[in-house]
Protein backbone atom coordinates (compact mmCIF):
# COMPACT_ATOMS: atom_id res chain seq x y z
CA UNK A 1 0.00 0.00 0.00
CA UNK A 2 2.61 2.41 1.10
CA UNK A 3 5.41 2.58 -1.43
CA UNK A 4 3.78 5.31 -3.42
CA UNK A 5 2.79 7.43 -0.42
CA UNK A 6 6.12 6.86 1.33
CA UNK A 7 8.02 7.95 -1.74
CA UNK A 8 6.04 11.14 -1.62
CA UNK A 9 7.20 11.88 1.93
CA UNK A 10 9.35 14.97 2.27
CA UNK A 11 13.00 14.48 3.00
CA UNK A 12 13.81 15.52 6.57
CA UNK A 13 17.46 14.59 6.95
CA UNK A 14 20.22 15.07 4.38
CA UNK A 15 23.58 13.45 4.86
CA UNK A 16 26.23 14.46 2.37
CA UNK A 17 29.80 13.26 2.05
CA UNK A 18 29.94 12.38 5.70
CA UNK A 19 33.24 11.10 7.07
CA UNK A 20 33.79 10.23 10.70
CA UNK A 21 37.03 9.28 12.42
CA UNK A 22 37.56 7.83 15.88
CA UNK A 23 41.14 9.04 16.33
CA UNK A 24 42.78 7.58 13.25
CA UNK A 25 40.11 4.97 12.63
CA UNK A 26 37.94 5.89 9.65
CA UNK A 27 34.51 4.70 10.79
CA UNK A 28 32.18 6.34 8.24
CA UNK A 29 33.38 6.72 4.68
CA UNK A 30 31.78 9.29 2.45
CA UNK A 31 28.18 8.51 3.36
CA UNK A 32 25.40 10.10 1.29
CA UNK A 33 21.84 9.51 2.38
CA UNK A 34 18.44 11.11 2.65
CA UNK A 35 15.89 10.17 5.26
CA UNK A 36 12.19 10.92 4.67
CA UNK A 37 9.99 12.30 7.42
CA UNK A 38 7.19 10.32 9.08
CA UNK A 39 8.55 7.03 7.84
CA UNK A 40 10.71 4.26 9.21
CA UNK A 41 14.26 3.98 7.91
CA UNK A 42 16.23 0.90 8.89
CA UNK A 43 20.03 0.59 8.97
CA UNK A 44 21.31 -2.94 8.45
CA UNK A 45 24.77 -4.39 8.05
CA UNK A 46 27.30 -6.61 9.79
CA UNK A 47 28.64 -5.80 13.23
CA UNK A 48 31.14 -2.93 13.30
CA UNK A 49 30.08 -1.45 9.96
CA UNK A 50 29.15 1.90 11.53
CA UNK A 51 25.36 1.78 11.96
CA UNK A 52 25.39 3.02 15.56
CA UNK A 53 28.01 5.60 14.69
CA UNK A 54 25.86 7.06 11.92
CA UNK A 55 22.81 7.01 14.17
CA UNK A 56 24.71 8.91 16.85
CA UNK A 57 25.74 11.60 14.38
CA UNK A 58 22.04 12.46 14.11
CA UNK A 59 21.76 13.57 17.75
CA UNK A 60 25.44 14.41 18.13
CA UNK A 61 26.04 11.81 20.82
CA UNK A 62 29.40 11.19 19.13
CA UNK A 63 30.48 14.61 20.38
CA UNK A 64 31.00 13.07 23.78
CA UNK A 65 33.49 10.47 22.58
CA UNK A 66 37.02 11.84 22.91
CA UNK A 67 38.94 12.08 19.64
CA UNK A 68 35.96 11.96 17.29
CA UNK A 69 36.33 14.02 14.13
CA UNK A 70 33.57 14.59 11.64
CA UNK A 71 33.53 16.03 8.10
CA UNK A 72 30.67 16.61 5.71
CA UNK A 73 27.10 17.73 6.08
CA UNK A 74 24.25 16.49 8.25
CA UNK A 75 21.24 18.70 7.84
CA UNK A 76 17.89 18.26 9.49
CA UNK A 77 14.88 20.26 8.41
CA UNK A 78 17.16 22.54 6.42
CA UNK A 79 19.62 23.27 9.25
CA UNK A 80 23.19 21.99 9.39
CA UNK A 81 23.13 20.40 12.84
CA UNK A 82 26.91 20.70 13.17
CA UNK A 83 26.97 24.44 12.58
CA UNK A 84 28.20 26.50 15.50
CA UNK A 85 24.88 28.19 16.28
CA UNK A 86 23.11 24.87 16.93
CA UNK A 87 22.41 24.22 20.59
CA UNK A 88 23.18 20.54 21.18
CA UNK A 89 20.69 20.20 24.05
CA UNK A 90 17.86 21.58 21.92
CA UNK A 91 18.86 19.26 19.08
CA UNK A 92 18.75 16.25 21.41
CA UNK A 93 15.36 17.32 22.68
CA UNK A 94 14.07 17.18 19.11
CA UNK A 95 15.90 13.94 18.26
CA UNK A 96 15.09 11.30 20.86
CA UNK A 97 17.04 8.08 21.27
CA UNK A 98 16.29 4.60 22.54
CA UNK A 99 19.23 2.35 23.32
CA UNK A 100 19.97 -1.33 22.91
CA UNK A 101 19.71 -2.09 26.61
CA UNK A 102 16.72 -0.53 28.39
CA UNK A 103 18.25 2.16 30.62
CA UNK A 104 15.54 3.53 32.90
CA UNK A 105 16.74 5.93 35.59
CA UNK A 106 16.75 4.58 39.16
CA UNK A 107 13.58 6.52 39.88
CA UNK A 108 9.85 5.88 39.81
CA UNK A 109 8.00 5.22 36.57
CA UNK A 110 6.45 8.66 36.82
CA UNK A 111 9.75 10.42 37.44
CA UNK A 112 11.38 8.63 34.54
CA UNK A 113 8.85 10.08 32.11
CA UNK A 114 8.73 13.48 33.82
CA UNK A 115 12.53 13.78 33.83
CA UNK A 116 12.80 15.25 30.31
CA UNK A 117 9.88 17.70 30.54
CA UNK A 118 11.14 18.92 33.93
CA UNK A 119 14.58 19.41 32.43
CA UNK A 120 13.06 21.63 29.79
CA UNK A 121 11.23 23.76 32.32
CA UNK A 122 7.79 22.24 32.82
CA UNK A 123 6.92 22.45 36.51
CA UNK A 124 3.15 22.35 36.74
CA UNK A 125 1.96 19.11 38.29
CA UNK A 126 -1.16 18.86 36.14
CA UNK A 127 0.81 19.44 32.97
CA UNK A 128 3.34 16.77 33.97
CA UNK A 129 0.55 14.34 34.83
CA UNK A 130 -0.90 14.92 31.39
CA UNK A 131 2.45 14.36 29.64
CA UNK A 132 3.16 11.21 31.64
CA UNK A 133 -0.22 9.76 30.74
CA UNK A 134 0.01 10.70 27.06
CA UNK A 135 3.55 9.40 26.67
CA UNK A 136 2.77 6.11 28.38
CA UNK A 137 -0.32 5.71 26.22
CA UNK A 138 1.67 6.37 23.07
CA UNK A 139 4.16 3.73 24.15
CA UNK A 140 1.26 1.32 24.86
CA UNK A 141 2.33 0.95 28.46
CA UNK A 142 -0.32 3.00 30.24
CA UNK A 143 -2.77 0.19 30.94
CA UNK A 144 -0.05 -1.97 32.44
CA UNK A 145 1.42 0.66 34.79
CA UNK A 146 -1.25 3.28 35.46
CA UNK A 147 -1.82 2.01 39.00
CA UNK A 148 1.88 1.78 39.85
CA UNK A 149 3.32 5.07 38.69
CA UNK A 150 5.17 5.55 41.98
CA UNK A 151 6.92 2.20 41.75
CA UNK A 152 10.57 1.93 40.76
CA UNK A 153 11.10 1.58 37.03
CA UNK A 154 13.19 -1.49 37.84
CA UNK A 155 10.11 -3.37 38.93
CA UNK A 156 9.12 -3.59 35.25
CA UNK A 157 10.04 -6.43 32.89
CA UNK A 158 12.71 -5.84 30.24
CA UNK A 159 10.12 -5.29 27.52
CA UNK A 160 8.15 -2.89 29.70
CA UNK A 161 11.34 -1.05 30.59
CA UNK A 162 12.12 -0.58 26.92
CA UNK A 163 8.65 0.80 26.26
CA UNK A 164 9.15 3.05 29.27
CA UNK A 165 12.34 4.33 27.64
CA UNK A 166 10.39 4.98 24.44
CA UNK A 167 7.74 6.84 26.45
CA UNK A 168 10.51 8.80 28.18
CA UNK A 169 11.92 9.83 24.80
CA UNK A 170 8.45 10.80 23.52
CA UNK A 171 7.72 12.90 26.61
CA UNK A 172 9.89 15.77 25.38
CA UNK A 173 7.93 15.84 22.14
CA UNK A 174 10.68 15.06 19.63
CA UNK A 175 10.37 15.07 15.84
CA UNK A 176 12.78 12.21 15.26
CA UNK A 177 13.19 8.95 17.17
CA UNK A 178 16.44 6.99 16.89
CA UNK A 179 16.35 3.34 17.94
CA UNK A 180 19.63 1.46 18.21
CA UNK A 181 18.79 -2.26 18.22
CA UNK A 182 16.03 -1.41 20.64
CA UNK A 183 14.58 -4.91 20.60
CA UNK A 184 17.72 -7.01 20.59
CA UNK A 185 17.60 -7.59 24.35
CA UNK A 186 13.91 -8.51 24.36
CA UNK A 187 11.79 -11.63 24.02
CA UNK A 188 9.78 -12.23 20.83
CA UNK A 189 6.48 -10.99 22.25
CA UNK A 190 7.94 -7.74 23.57
CA UNK A 191 9.73 -7.33 20.26
CA UNK A 192 6.48 -7.69 18.37
CA UNK A 193 4.81 -5.15 20.64
CA UNK A 194 7.53 -2.64 19.96
CA UNK A 195 7.38 -3.28 16.22
CA UNK A 196 3.64 -2.57 16.29
CA UNK A 197 4.34 0.51 18.33
CA UNK A 198 6.79 1.72 15.70
CA UNK A 199 4.06 1.38 13.08
CA UNK A 200 1.83 3.60 15.21
CA UNK A 201 4.52 6.12 15.92
CA UNK A 202 5.58 6.69 12.34
CA UNK A 203 2.40 8.65 11.75
CA UNK A 204 3.81 11.35 13.99
CA UNK A 205 7.56 10.81 14.11
CA UNK A 206 10.44 10.21 11.79
CA UNK A 207 11.99 6.96 12.92
CA UNK A 208 15.49 5.68 12.24
CA UNK A 209 16.26 2.23 13.55
CA UNK A 210 19.31 0.01 13.59
CA UNK A 211 18.59 -3.68 13.54
CA UNK A 212 20.40 -6.98 13.09
CA UNK A 213 17.13 -8.70 12.47
CA UNK A 214 16.48 -8.87 8.75
CA UNK A 215 12.83 -9.85 9.21
CA UNK A 216 12.36 -6.91 11.49
CA UNK A 217 13.75 -4.51 8.91
CA UNK A 218 11.55 -6.08 6.25
CA UNK A 219 8.44 -6.01 8.47
CA UNK A 220 8.68 -2.56 9.95
CA UNK A 221 10.67 -0.23 7.74
CA UNK A 222 9.72 1.72 4.66
CA UNK A 223 13.26 2.33 3.56
CA UNK A 224 16.35 0.27 4.25
CA UNK A 225 20.02 1.22 4.11
CA UNK A 226 22.75 -1.40 3.91
CA UNK A 227 26.23 -0.58 5.26
CA UNK A 228 29.51 -2.42 4.97
CA UNK A 229 32.83 -1.38 6.53
CA UNK A 230 31.74 2.20 7.09
CA UNK A 231 30.38 2.62 3.59
CA UNK A 232 26.79 2.99 2.52
CA UNK A 233 26.38 0.24 -0.04
CA UNK A 234 22.75 0.53 -1.00
CA UNK A 235 19.60 2.29 0.04
CA UNK A 236 16.17 1.81 -1.36
CA UNK A 237 12.55 1.14 -0.56
CA UNK A 238 12.54 -1.84 1.80
CA UNK A 239 10.56 -4.03 -0.57
CA UNK A 240 12.93 -3.36 -3.43
CA UNK A 241 16.07 -3.80 -1.38
CA UNK A 242 14.98 -7.16 -0.03
CA UNK A 243 13.37 -8.55 -3.17
CA UNK A 244 15.65 -7.13 -5.80
CA UNK A 245 18.91 -5.75 -4.43
CA UNK A 246 21.03 -4.01 -7.01
CA UNK A 247 24.38 -4.67 -5.33
CA UNK A 248 25.87 -8.14 -5.11
CA UNK A 249 27.11 -7.45 -1.54
CA UNK A 250 23.62 -6.54 -0.38
CA UNK A 251 22.28 -9.73 -1.85
CA UNK A 252 24.98 -11.78 -0.15
CA UNK A 253 24.21 -10.15 3.18
CA UNK A 254 20.43 -10.46 3.12
CA UNK A 255 20.58 -14.03 1.95
CA UNK A 256 22.87 -14.75 4.88
CA UNK A 257 26.02 -15.53 2.94
CA UNK A 258 28.11 -13.43 5.32
CA UNK A 259 27.80 -11.11 8.31
CA UNK B 1 15.50 -48.50 42.69
CA UNK B 2 18.94 -49.43 41.47
CA UNK B 3 20.16 -45.88 41.43
CA UNK B 4 23.47 -46.74 42.99
CA UNK B 5 24.50 -49.09 40.25
CA UNK B 6 26.18 -47.24 37.44
CA UNK B 7 24.96 -48.50 34.10
CA UNK B 8 27.90 -49.80 32.12
CA UNK B 9 28.90 -47.96 28.98
CA UNK B 10 31.50 -48.63 26.37
CA UNK B 11 33.40 -45.35 26.95
CA UNK B 12 35.25 -45.45 30.25
CA UNK B 13 35.95 -42.27 32.18
CA UNK B 14 37.63 -41.87 35.54
CA UNK B 15 37.55 -38.89 37.87
CA UNK B 16 40.38 -39.70 40.22
CA UNK B 17 42.49 -36.89 41.59
CA UNK B 18 45.90 -36.62 40.01
CA UNK B 19 47.21 -33.44 41.70
CA UNK B 20 48.10 -32.87 45.32
CA UNK B 21 45.48 -30.83 47.14
CA UNK B 22 47.70 -30.00 50.08
CA UNK B 23 47.73 -26.29 49.26
CA UNK B 24 43.95 -26.25 49.27
CA UNK B 25 44.04 -27.49 52.85
CA UNK B 26 46.81 -25.25 54.23
CA UNK B 27 46.05 -21.97 52.49
CA UNK B 28 42.61 -21.48 54.06
CA UNK B 29 44.12 -22.09 57.50
CA UNK B 30 46.75 -19.39 56.98
CA UNK B 31 44.16 -16.99 55.63
CA UNK B 32 41.88 -17.75 58.55
CA UNK B 33 44.67 -17.04 61.05
CA UNK B 34 45.32 -13.66 59.44
CA UNK B 35 41.64 -12.77 59.61
CA UNK B 36 41.40 -14.03 63.19
CA UNK B 37 44.42 -11.93 64.22
CA UNK B 38 42.73 -8.65 63.36
CA UNK B 39 39.47 -9.70 64.97
CA UNK B 40 41.31 -10.76 68.15
CA UNK B 41 43.22 -7.47 68.27
CA UNK B 42 39.99 -5.54 68.06
CA UNK B 43 38.46 -7.64 70.82
CA UNK B 44 41.59 -7.09 72.93
CA UNK B 45 41.38 -3.34 72.51
CA UNK B 46 37.70 -3.23 73.38
CA UNK B 47 38.20 -5.42 76.45
CA UNK B 48 41.08 -3.27 77.79
CA UNK B 49 39.15 -0.11 77.12
CA UNK B 50 36.04 -1.49 78.74
CA UNK B 51 37.69 -2.81 81.92
CA UNK B 52 39.68 0.39 82.50
CA UNK B 53 36.56 2.45 81.85
CA UNK B 54 34.55 0.41 84.35
CA UNK B 55 37.34 0.94 86.88
CA UNK B 56 37.20 4.66 86.25
CA UNK B 57 33.46 4.84 86.81
CA UNK B 58 33.95 3.23 90.23
CA UNK B 59 35.52 6.53 91.37
CA UNK B 60 33.66 9.05 89.18
CA UNK B 61 29.86 8.94 88.84
CA UNK B 62 28.75 8.24 85.29
CA UNK B 63 26.31 11.15 85.25
CA UNK B 64 28.93 13.64 86.41
CA UNK B 65 31.16 12.48 83.58
CA UNK B 66 28.47 12.65 80.91
CA UNK B 67 26.82 15.93 81.89
CA UNK B 68 29.50 17.83 83.80
CA UNK B 69 30.40 21.14 82.22
CA UNK B 70 33.89 21.39 83.64
CA UNK B 71 36.89 19.25 82.74
CA UNK B 72 39.81 19.60 85.09
CA UNK B 73 41.05 16.11 86.00
CA UNK B 74 44.65 17.09 86.72
CA UNK B 75 44.32 20.36 88.62
CA UNK B 76 42.41 21.03 91.86
CA UNK B 77 39.48 21.49 92.21
CA UNK B 78 39.08 18.37 90.11
CA UNK B 79 36.13 18.01 87.73
CA UNK B 80 35.36 15.22 85.32
CA UNK B 81 32.65 16.58 82.99
CA UNK B 82 33.35 15.58 79.40
CA UNK B 83 31.15 18.24 77.75
CA UNK B 84 34.01 20.74 77.19
CA UNK B 85 36.06 18.08 75.38
CA UNK B 86 32.97 17.00 73.45
CA UNK B 87 32.19 20.56 72.37
CA UNK B 88 35.80 21.14 71.36
CA UNK B 89 35.79 17.97 69.30
CA UNK B 90 32.48 18.76 67.67
CA UNK B 91 33.55 22.30 66.87
CA UNK B 92 36.66 21.16 65.04
CA UNK B 93 34.83 18.31 63.33
CA UNK B 94 31.96 20.45 62.10
CA UNK B 95 34.32 23.10 60.74
CA UNK B 96 36.33 20.37 59.04
CA UNK B 97 33.20 18.92 57.43
CA UNK B 98 31.98 22.33 56.29
CA UNK B 99 35.30 22.68 54.48
CA UNK B 100 35.76 19.12 53.25
CA UNK B 101 32.34 17.93 52.13
CA UNK B 102 31.45 20.67 49.62
CA UNK B 103 34.97 20.94 48.22
CA UNK B 104 35.46 17.18 48.15
CA UNK B 105 32.12 16.66 46.45
CA UNK B 106 32.72 19.40 43.91
CA UNK B 107 36.09 18.01 42.99
CA UNK B 108 34.60 14.51 42.74
CA UNK B 109 31.93 15.82 40.35
CA UNK B 110 34.61 17.56 38.33
CA UNK B 111 36.76 14.44 38.16
CA UNK B 112 34.00 12.03 37.26
CA UNK B 113 31.85 14.19 34.96
CA UNK B 114 34.00 16.93 33.44
CA UNK B 115 37.69 16.09 33.56
CA UNK B 116 39.21 14.58 30.42
CA UNK B 117 40.67 11.12 31.00
CA UNK B 118 44.18 12.58 30.94
CA UNK B 119 43.48 15.03 33.77
CA UNK B 120 41.82 12.36 35.88
CA UNK B 121 44.81 10.06 35.42
CA UNK B 122 47.08 12.75 36.85
CA UNK B 123 44.85 14.21 39.57
CA UNK B 124 43.60 11.00 41.21
CA UNK B 125 47.05 9.74 42.23
CA UNK B 126 47.96 13.21 43.50
CA UNK B 127 44.87 13.19 45.70
CA UNK B 128 45.85 9.80 47.03
CA UNK B 129 49.35 11.04 47.84
CA UNK B 130 47.84 14.01 49.68
CA UNK B 131 45.87 11.56 51.79
CA UNK B 132 49.17 9.97 52.80
CA UNK B 133 50.89 13.12 54.11
CA UNK B 134 51.65 12.65 57.84
CA UNK B 135 49.16 14.65 59.87
CA UNK B 136 51.85 16.31 61.96
CA UNK B 137 52.85 18.16 58.79
CA UNK B 138 49.30 19.45 58.49
CA UNK B 139 49.47 20.44 62.17
CA UNK B 140 52.41 22.73 61.62
CA UNK B 141 50.84 24.00 58.41
CA UNK B 142 47.88 25.09 60.56
CA UNK B 143 50.02 26.67 63.26
CA UNK B 144 52.53 28.47 61.08
CA UNK B 145 50.54 29.34 57.99
CA UNK B 146 46.77 29.22 58.47
CA UNK B 147 46.66 30.75 61.95
CA UNK B 148 48.71 33.88 61.01
CA UNK B 149 46.53 34.24 57.92
CA UNK B 150 43.36 34.06 60.01
CA UNK B 151 44.83 36.42 62.60
CA UNK B 152 45.02 39.12 59.95
CA UNK B 153 41.24 38.77 59.56
CA UNK B 154 40.36 38.18 63.24
CA UNK B 155 43.01 40.11 65.22
CA UNK B 156 41.49 39.05 68.55
CA UNK B 157 42.08 35.39 67.79
CA UNK B 158 44.51 33.38 69.91
CA UNK B 159 47.51 31.46 68.62
CA UNK B 160 45.67 28.24 69.42
CA UNK B 161 42.12 28.10 68.13
CA UNK B 162 39.49 25.73 66.84
CA UNK B 163 39.01 27.48 63.49
CA UNK B 164 42.51 27.03 62.14
CA UNK B 165 42.67 23.40 63.29
CA UNK B 166 39.19 22.71 61.88
CA UNK B 167 40.02 24.18 58.48
CA UNK B 168 43.21 22.19 58.19
CA UNK B 169 41.57 18.95 59.35
CA UNK B 170 39.04 19.70 56.60
CA UNK B 171 41.80 20.15 54.03
CA UNK B 172 43.31 16.89 55.17
CA UNK B 173 40.10 14.92 54.60
CA UNK B 174 39.18 16.51 51.24
CA UNK B 175 41.08 13.82 49.29
CA UNK B 176 39.22 11.10 51.14
CA UNK B 177 35.78 12.61 50.47
CA UNK B 178 36.69 13.34 46.89
CA UNK B 179 38.22 9.97 46.16
CA UNK B 180 35.41 7.92 47.74
CA UNK B 181 32.65 10.04 46.18
CA UNK B 182 34.38 9.84 42.83
CA UNK B 183 34.47 6.06 43.08
CA UNK B 184 30.74 6.04 43.82
CA UNK B 185 29.99 8.34 40.90
CA UNK B 186 32.20 6.49 38.45
CA UNK B 187 30.32 3.33 39.36
CA UNK B 188 27.08 4.82 38.01
CA UNK B 189 26.58 3.11 34.64
CA UNK B 190 27.35 5.09 31.48
CA UNK B 191 23.99 4.06 30.06
CA UNK B 192 22.16 6.22 32.62
CA UNK B 193 24.18 9.25 31.60
CA UNK B 194 23.55 8.54 27.94
CA UNK B 195 19.83 8.28 28.60
CA UNK B 196 19.84 11.73 30.16
CA UNK B 197 22.07 13.32 27.52
CA UNK B 198 19.78 11.93 24.84
CA UNK B 199 16.92 13.85 26.44
CA UNK B 200 18.83 17.10 26.10
CA UNK B 201 20.37 17.34 29.58
CA UNK B 202 23.52 19.41 30.04
CA UNK B 203 26.58 18.01 31.77
CA UNK B 204 25.68 19.84 34.94
CA UNK B 205 22.11 18.51 34.89
CA UNK B 206 23.36 14.98 34.34
CA UNK B 207 25.83 15.35 37.21
CA UNK B 208 23.31 16.83 39.62
CA UNK B 209 20.10 15.02 38.75
CA UNK B 210 21.32 11.62 37.58
CA UNK B 211 24.81 10.86 38.85
CA UNK B 212 24.66 12.36 42.35
CA UNK B 213 21.29 10.77 43.23
CA UNK B 214 22.39 7.41 41.84
CA UNK B 215 25.65 7.61 43.80
CA UNK B 216 24.01 9.12 46.87
CA UNK B 217 24.55 6.24 49.24
CA UNK B 218 28.26 6.17 48.41
CA UNK B 219 28.50 9.92 48.81
CA UNK B 220 26.80 9.83 52.21
CA UNK B 221 29.08 7.04 53.36
CA UNK B 222 32.08 9.09 52.31
CA UNK B 223 30.75 12.08 54.26
CA UNK B 224 30.13 10.03 57.40
CA UNK B 225 33.54 8.44 57.09
CA UNK B 226 35.03 11.91 56.76
CA UNK B 227 33.21 12.93 59.94
CA UNK B 228 34.61 9.93 61.83
CA UNK B 229 38.06 10.63 60.50
CA UNK B 230 37.83 14.26 61.64
CA UNK B 231 36.65 13.24 65.11
CA UNK B 232 39.55 10.86 65.48
CA UNK B 233 42.18 13.27 64.13
CA UNK B 234 44.83 13.88 66.76
CA UNK B 235 48.06 15.56 65.71
CA UNK B 236 46.59 18.60 63.98
CA UNK B 237 44.39 19.49 66.92
CA UNK B 238 47.10 18.75 69.47
CA UNK B 239 49.41 21.15 67.68
CA UNK B 240 47.03 23.90 66.58
CA UNK B 241 43.85 23.91 68.65
CA UNK B 242 45.33 24.30 72.10
CA UNK B 243 44.92 22.49 75.41
CA UNK B 244 42.15 24.43 77.09
CA UNK B 245 39.06 22.36 77.87
CA UNK B 246 36.53 25.02 77.10
CA UNK B 247 32.76 24.65 76.79
CA UNK B 248 32.26 27.02 73.87
CA UNK B 249 31.04 27.16 70.32
CA UNK B 250 33.25 30.12 69.45
CA UNK B 251 35.75 28.87 66.86
CA UNK B 252 38.20 31.66 67.60
CA UNK B 253 38.90 30.37 71.11
CA UNK B 254 41.42 27.83 72.19
CA UNK B 255 39.80 24.48 72.97
CA UNK B 256 40.81 20.91 73.63
CA UNK B 257 39.52 17.86 71.78
CA UNK B 258 39.18 14.39 73.21
CA UNK B 259 42.09 13.08 71.19
CA UNK B 260 44.34 15.98 72.14
CA UNK B 261 43.53 15.36 75.80
CA UNK B 262 44.49 11.71 75.49
CA UNK B 263 47.83 12.71 73.95
CA UNK B 264 48.45 15.24 76.71
CA UNK B 265 47.93 12.71 79.49
CA UNK B 266 49.75 9.86 77.75
CA UNK B 267 52.84 12.02 77.31
CA UNK B 268 52.68 13.51 80.81
CA UNK B 269 53.73 11.99 84.13
CA UNK B 270 50.31 11.04 85.44
CA UNK B 271 50.82 7.86 87.53
CA UNK B 272 49.41 4.69 85.94
CA UNK B 273 46.39 3.23 87.69
CA UNK B 274 45.27 6.54 89.18
CA UNK B 275 41.84 8.02 88.58
CA UNK B 276 43.50 10.78 86.55
CA UNK B 277 45.10 8.19 84.32
CA UNK B 278 41.77 6.36 84.02
CA UNK B 279 40.25 9.42 82.35
CA UNK B 280 42.01 8.65 79.08
CA UNK B 281 40.23 5.31 78.89
CA UNK B 282 36.87 6.87 79.65
CA UNK B 283 37.49 9.53 77.02
CA UNK B 284 38.79 6.89 74.59
CA UNK B 285 35.69 4.81 75.20
CA UNK B 286 33.50 7.84 74.48
CA UNK B 287 35.37 8.38 71.23
CA UNK B 288 35.00 4.72 70.36
CA UNK B 289 31.25 4.74 71.02
CA UNK B 290 30.72 7.88 68.92
CA UNK B 291 32.69 6.50 65.97
CA UNK B 292 30.92 3.16 66.28
CA UNK B 293 27.50 4.83 66.23
CA UNK B 294 28.55 6.91 63.23
CA UNK B 295 29.54 3.80 61.33
CA UNK B 296 26.18 2.22 62.04
CA UNK B 297 24.51 5.43 60.92
CA UNK B 298 26.56 5.38 57.71
CA UNK B 299 25.50 1.83 56.97
CA UNK B 300 21.88 2.63 57.68
CA UNK B 301 21.94 5.72 55.48
CA UNK B 302 23.73 3.91 52.69
CA UNK B 303 21.05 1.23 52.69
CA UNK B 304 18.16 3.63 53.10
CA UNK B 305 19.14 5.82 50.14
CA UNK B 306 20.42 3.16 47.80
CA UNK B 307 19.14 3.73 44.28
CA UNK B 308 19.35 0.42 42.48
CA UNK B 309 20.86 0.47 39.04
N1 LIG C 1 34.11 5.08 20.92
C1 LIG C 1 34.78 4.49 19.91
N2 LIG C 1 36.10 4.64 19.82
C2 LIG C 1 36.79 4.05 18.82
N3 LIG C 1 36.25 3.27 17.87
C3 LIG C 1 34.92 3.08 17.92
C4 LIG C 1 34.12 3.66 18.94
N4 LIG C 1 32.84 3.28 18.74
C5 LIG C 1 32.86 2.50 17.64
N5 LIG C 1 34.10 2.37 17.14
C6 LIG C 1 34.49 1.60 15.95
O1 LIG C 1 33.78 2.10 14.85
C7 LIG C 1 33.28 1.05 14.07
C8 LIG C 1 31.79 1.18 13.91
O2 LIG C 1 31.20 0.98 15.17
P1 LIG C 1 29.63 0.98 15.39
O3 LIG C 1 29.38 0.84 16.85
O4 LIG C 1 29.06 2.15 14.71
O5 LIG C 1 29.22 -0.37 14.64
P2 LIG C 1 27.79 -1.02 14.48
O6 LIG C 1 27.54 -1.14 13.04
O7 LIG C 1 26.79 -0.31 15.31
O8 LIG C 1 28.06 -2.46 15.07
P3 LIG C 1 27.08 -3.37 15.94
O9 LIG C 1 26.13 -3.96 14.99
O10 LIG C 1 28.01 -4.42 16.51
O11 LIG C 1 26.44 -2.52 16.98
C9 LIG C 1 33.70 -0.24 14.73
O12 LIG C 1 34.82 -0.76 14.04
C10 LIG C 1 34.09 0.16 16.11
O13 LIG C 1 35.16 -0.61 16.57
MG1 LIG D 1 25.71 -0.77 17.13
GROMACS .gro file of C-alpha atoms in nm, chain A residues 56 59 61-62 64-65 92 95-99 101 103 105 115 168, chain B residues 113 188-201 206 210-211:
model
   35
   56UNK     CA    1   2.471   0.891   1.685
   59UNK     CA    2   2.176   1.357   1.775
   61UNK     CA    3   2.604   1.181   2.082
   62UNK     CA    4   2.940   1.119   1.913
   64UNK     CA    5   3.100   1.307   2.378
   65UNK     CA    6   3.349   1.047   2.258
   92UNK     CA    7   1.875   1.625   2.141
   95UNK     CA    8   1.590   1.394   1.826
   96UNK     CA    9   1.509   1.130   2.086
   97UNK     CA   10   1.704   0.808   2.127
   98UNK     CA   11   1.629   0.460   2.254
   99UNK     CA   12   1.923   0.235   2.332
  101UNK     CA   13   1.971  -0.209   2.661
  103UNK     CA   14   1.825   0.216   3.062
  105UNK     CA   15   1.674   0.593   3.559
  115UNK     CA   16   1.253   1.378   3.383
  168UNK     CA   17   1.051   0.880   2.818
  372UNK     CA   18   3.185   1.419   3.496
  447UNK     CA   19   2.708   0.482   3.801
  448UNK     CA   20   2.658   0.311   3.464
  449UNK     CA   21   2.735   0.509   3.148
  450UNK     CA   22   2.399   0.406   3.006
  451UNK     CA   23   2.216   0.622   3.262
  452UNK     CA   24   2.418   0.925   3.160
  453UNK     CA   25   2.355   0.854   2.794
  454UNK     CA   26   1.983   0.828   2.860
  455UNK     CA   27   1.984   1.173   3.016
  456UNK     CA   28   2.207   1.332   2.752
  457UNK     CA   29   1.978   1.193   2.484
  458UNK     CA   30   1.692   1.385   2.644
  459UNK     CA   31   1.883   1.710   2.610
  460UNK     CA   32   2.037   1.734   2.958
  465UNK     CA   33   2.336   1.498   3.434
  469UNK     CA   34   2.132   1.162   3.758
  470UNK     CA   35   2.481   1.086   3.885
   0.00000   0.00000   0.00000
